[in-house]
Each structure stands twice: as structure tokens, then as C-alpha cells.
PDB file of C-alpha atoms in Angstrom:
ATOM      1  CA  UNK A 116      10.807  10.466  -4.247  1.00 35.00           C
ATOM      2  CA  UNK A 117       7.824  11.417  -1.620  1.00 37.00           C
ATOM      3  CA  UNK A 118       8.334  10.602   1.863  1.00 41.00           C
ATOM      4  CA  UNK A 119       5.562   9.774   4.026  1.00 41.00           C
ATOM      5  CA  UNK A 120       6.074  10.246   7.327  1.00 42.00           C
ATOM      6  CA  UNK A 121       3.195   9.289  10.244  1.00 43.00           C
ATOM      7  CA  UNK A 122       3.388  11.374  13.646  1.00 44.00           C
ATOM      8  CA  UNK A 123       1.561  11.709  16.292  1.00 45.00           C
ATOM      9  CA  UNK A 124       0.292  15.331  17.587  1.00 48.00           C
ATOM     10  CA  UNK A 125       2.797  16.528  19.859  1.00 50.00           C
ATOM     11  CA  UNK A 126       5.519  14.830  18.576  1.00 51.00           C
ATOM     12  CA  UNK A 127       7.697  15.727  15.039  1.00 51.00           C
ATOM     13  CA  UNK A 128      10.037  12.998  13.226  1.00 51.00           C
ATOM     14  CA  UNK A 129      14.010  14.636  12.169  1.00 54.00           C
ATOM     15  CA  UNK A 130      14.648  12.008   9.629  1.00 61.00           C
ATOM     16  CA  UNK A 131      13.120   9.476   7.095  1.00 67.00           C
ATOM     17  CA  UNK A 132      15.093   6.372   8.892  1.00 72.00           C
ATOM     18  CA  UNK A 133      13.264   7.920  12.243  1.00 73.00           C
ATOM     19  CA  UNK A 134       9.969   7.621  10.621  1.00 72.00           C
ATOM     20  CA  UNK A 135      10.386   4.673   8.918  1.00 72.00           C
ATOM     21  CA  UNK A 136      11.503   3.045  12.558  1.00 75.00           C
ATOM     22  CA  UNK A 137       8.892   4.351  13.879  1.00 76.00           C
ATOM     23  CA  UNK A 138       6.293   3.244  11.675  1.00 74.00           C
ATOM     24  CA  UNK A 139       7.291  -0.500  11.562  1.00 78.00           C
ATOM     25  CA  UNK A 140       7.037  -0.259  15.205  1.00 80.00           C
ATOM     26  CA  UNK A 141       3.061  -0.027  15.019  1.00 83.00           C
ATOM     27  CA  UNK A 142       2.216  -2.211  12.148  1.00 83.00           C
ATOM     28  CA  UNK A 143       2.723  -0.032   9.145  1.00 84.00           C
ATOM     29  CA  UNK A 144       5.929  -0.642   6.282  1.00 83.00           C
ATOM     30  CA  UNK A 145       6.963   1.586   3.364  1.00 83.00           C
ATOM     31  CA  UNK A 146       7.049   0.409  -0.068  1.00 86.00           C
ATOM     32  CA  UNK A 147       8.663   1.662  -2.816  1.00 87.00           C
ATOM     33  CA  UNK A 148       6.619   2.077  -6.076  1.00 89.00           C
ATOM     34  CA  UNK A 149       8.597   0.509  -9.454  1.00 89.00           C
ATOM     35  CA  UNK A 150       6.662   0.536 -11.981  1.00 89.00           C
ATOM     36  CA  UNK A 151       3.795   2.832 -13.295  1.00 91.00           C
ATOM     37  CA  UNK A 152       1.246   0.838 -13.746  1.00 88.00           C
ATOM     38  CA  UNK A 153      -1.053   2.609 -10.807  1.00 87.00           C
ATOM     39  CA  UNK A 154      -0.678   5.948 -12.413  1.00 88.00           C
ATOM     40  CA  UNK A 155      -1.726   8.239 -11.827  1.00 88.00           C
ATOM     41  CA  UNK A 156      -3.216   7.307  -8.528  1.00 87.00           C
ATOM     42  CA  UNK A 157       0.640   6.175  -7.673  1.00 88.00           C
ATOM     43  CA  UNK A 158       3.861   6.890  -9.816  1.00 89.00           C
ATOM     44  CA  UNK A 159       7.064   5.308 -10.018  1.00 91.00           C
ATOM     45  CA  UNK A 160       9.698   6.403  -6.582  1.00 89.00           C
ATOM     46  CA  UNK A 161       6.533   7.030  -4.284  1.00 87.00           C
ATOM     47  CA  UNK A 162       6.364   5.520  -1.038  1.00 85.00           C
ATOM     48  CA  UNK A 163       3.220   3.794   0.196  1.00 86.00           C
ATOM     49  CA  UNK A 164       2.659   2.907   3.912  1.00 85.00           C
ATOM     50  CA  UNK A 165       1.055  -0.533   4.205  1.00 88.00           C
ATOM     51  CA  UNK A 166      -0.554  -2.863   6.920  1.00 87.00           C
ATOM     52  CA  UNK A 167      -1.893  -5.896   7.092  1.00 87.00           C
ATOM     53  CA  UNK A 168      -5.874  -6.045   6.850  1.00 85.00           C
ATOM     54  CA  UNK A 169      -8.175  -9.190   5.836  1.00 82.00           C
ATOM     55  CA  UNK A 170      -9.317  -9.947   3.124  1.00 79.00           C
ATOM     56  CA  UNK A 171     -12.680  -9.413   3.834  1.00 79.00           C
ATOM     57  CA  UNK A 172     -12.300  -5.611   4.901  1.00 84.00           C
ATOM     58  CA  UNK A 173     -11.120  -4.864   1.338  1.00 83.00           C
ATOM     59  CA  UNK A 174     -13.540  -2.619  -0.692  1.00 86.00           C
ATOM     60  CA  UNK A 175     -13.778  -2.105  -4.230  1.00 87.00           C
ATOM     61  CA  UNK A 176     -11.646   1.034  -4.922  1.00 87.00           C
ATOM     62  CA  UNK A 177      -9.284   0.067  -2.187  1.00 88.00           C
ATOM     63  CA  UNK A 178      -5.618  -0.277  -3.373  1.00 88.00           C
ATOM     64  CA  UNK A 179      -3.828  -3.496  -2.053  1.00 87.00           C
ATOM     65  CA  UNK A 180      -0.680  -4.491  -1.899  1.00 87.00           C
ATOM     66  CA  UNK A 181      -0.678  -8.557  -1.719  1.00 85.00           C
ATOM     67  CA  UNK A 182       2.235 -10.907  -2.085  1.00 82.00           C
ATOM     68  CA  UNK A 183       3.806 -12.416  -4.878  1.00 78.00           C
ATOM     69  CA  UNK A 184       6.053 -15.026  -4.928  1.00 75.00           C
ATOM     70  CA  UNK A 185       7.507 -13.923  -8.500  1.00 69.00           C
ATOM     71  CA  UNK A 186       8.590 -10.396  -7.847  1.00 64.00           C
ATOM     72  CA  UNK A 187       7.834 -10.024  -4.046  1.00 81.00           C
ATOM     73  CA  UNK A 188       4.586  -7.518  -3.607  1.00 85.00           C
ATOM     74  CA  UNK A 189       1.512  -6.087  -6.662  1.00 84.00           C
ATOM     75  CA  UNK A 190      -0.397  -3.111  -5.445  1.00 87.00           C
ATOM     76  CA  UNK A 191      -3.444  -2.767  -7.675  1.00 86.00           C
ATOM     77  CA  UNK A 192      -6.730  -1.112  -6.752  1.00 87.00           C
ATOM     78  CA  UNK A 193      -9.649  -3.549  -6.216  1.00 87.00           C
ATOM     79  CA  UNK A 194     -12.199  -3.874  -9.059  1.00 86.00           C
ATOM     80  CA  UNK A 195     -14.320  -6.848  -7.644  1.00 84.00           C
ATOM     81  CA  UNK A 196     -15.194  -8.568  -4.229  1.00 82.00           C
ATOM     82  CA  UNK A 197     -16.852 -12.430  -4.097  1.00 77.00           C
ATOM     83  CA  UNK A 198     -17.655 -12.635  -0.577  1.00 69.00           C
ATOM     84  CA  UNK A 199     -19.026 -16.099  -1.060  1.00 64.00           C
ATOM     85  CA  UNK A 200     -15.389 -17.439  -2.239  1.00 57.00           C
ATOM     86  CA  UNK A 201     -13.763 -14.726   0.252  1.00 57.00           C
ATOM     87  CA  UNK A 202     -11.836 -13.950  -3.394  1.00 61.00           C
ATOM     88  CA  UNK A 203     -10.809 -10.306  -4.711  1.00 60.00           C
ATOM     89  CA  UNK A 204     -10.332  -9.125  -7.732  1.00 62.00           C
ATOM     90  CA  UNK A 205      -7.650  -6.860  -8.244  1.00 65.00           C
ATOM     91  CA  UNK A 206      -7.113  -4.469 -11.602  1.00 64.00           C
ATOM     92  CA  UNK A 207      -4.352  -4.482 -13.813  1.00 67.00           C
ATOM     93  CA  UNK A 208      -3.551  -0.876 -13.409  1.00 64.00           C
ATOM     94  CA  UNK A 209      -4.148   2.517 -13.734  1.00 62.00           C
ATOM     95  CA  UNK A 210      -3.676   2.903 -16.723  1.00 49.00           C
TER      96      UNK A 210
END
């Protein structure tokens, strides 16, 4: 498993649970990949750092994580953006 870890110059972080503290302190929370369908842009056990954005500063290319109400979060990359419906469209996977 990668850890990311986000410091500031200056400073240095002693411990994942430090880092991870740290980070939800400012915005930004680590997910867990599971599956490996973003490969190989992302494989299974990495750890992304996310934050909210809207909608409309997504990009195509940009990889998302949005919500789910089946299985909790999908991170796919963008493929397509409608600005007159405000709508993205997000790609299946990597693969």
C-alpha cells in the first residue's frame, strides 16, 4: 500500500495517522483504492487524497471520485463535460 502524505515546507509528518489527521484538517481525505478498474493510472491498495471541487471545475482527463449510494464512492477519470446540463461523463475504467 502507498502512503501519501501532504506537508508543508518546514514541517515533516512521523506517522500515517499524523498525516492522515492532518490532512482532514484542511479539506483533503484518503481513499483506499478496491478494485482495478483505474489501472494503471491507480491500482488496487493505493491511497488517493480527495477534496471537494464543483462540478463545473472538472476537466476531461480529471479523475473524480463522486458518491454512490450502492457501494459508497467511484473514482473514474472524466471522458466528457456538458456544460449546458452542468452533467459529466465519467469512464468506466482504465482498462
Amino acid at each position: 500500500m502507498q502512503v501519501v502524505t501532504l506537508t508543508t515546507p518546514g514541517t515533516h509528518v512521523e506517522t500515517p495517522a499524523t498525516a492522515v489527521l492532518a490532512m482532514s484538517l484542511v479539506g483533503y481525505h484518503p481513499l483506499i483504492i478496491r478494485s482495478g478498474s483505474m489501472r494503471p493510472a491507480l491500482n488496487v491498495g493505493d491511497v488517493i487524497v480527495v477534496t471537494d471541487v464543483c462540478a463545473s471545475q472538472l476537466r476531461v482527463g480529471d479523475i473524480a471520485t463522486i458518491q454512490d449510494g450502492a457501494t459508497g464512492t467511484l473514482t473514474h477519470r472524466v471522458i466528457a463535460v456538458d456544460a449546458a446540463f452542468a452533467r459529466r461523463s465519467y469512464a468506466p475504467g482504465e482498462e
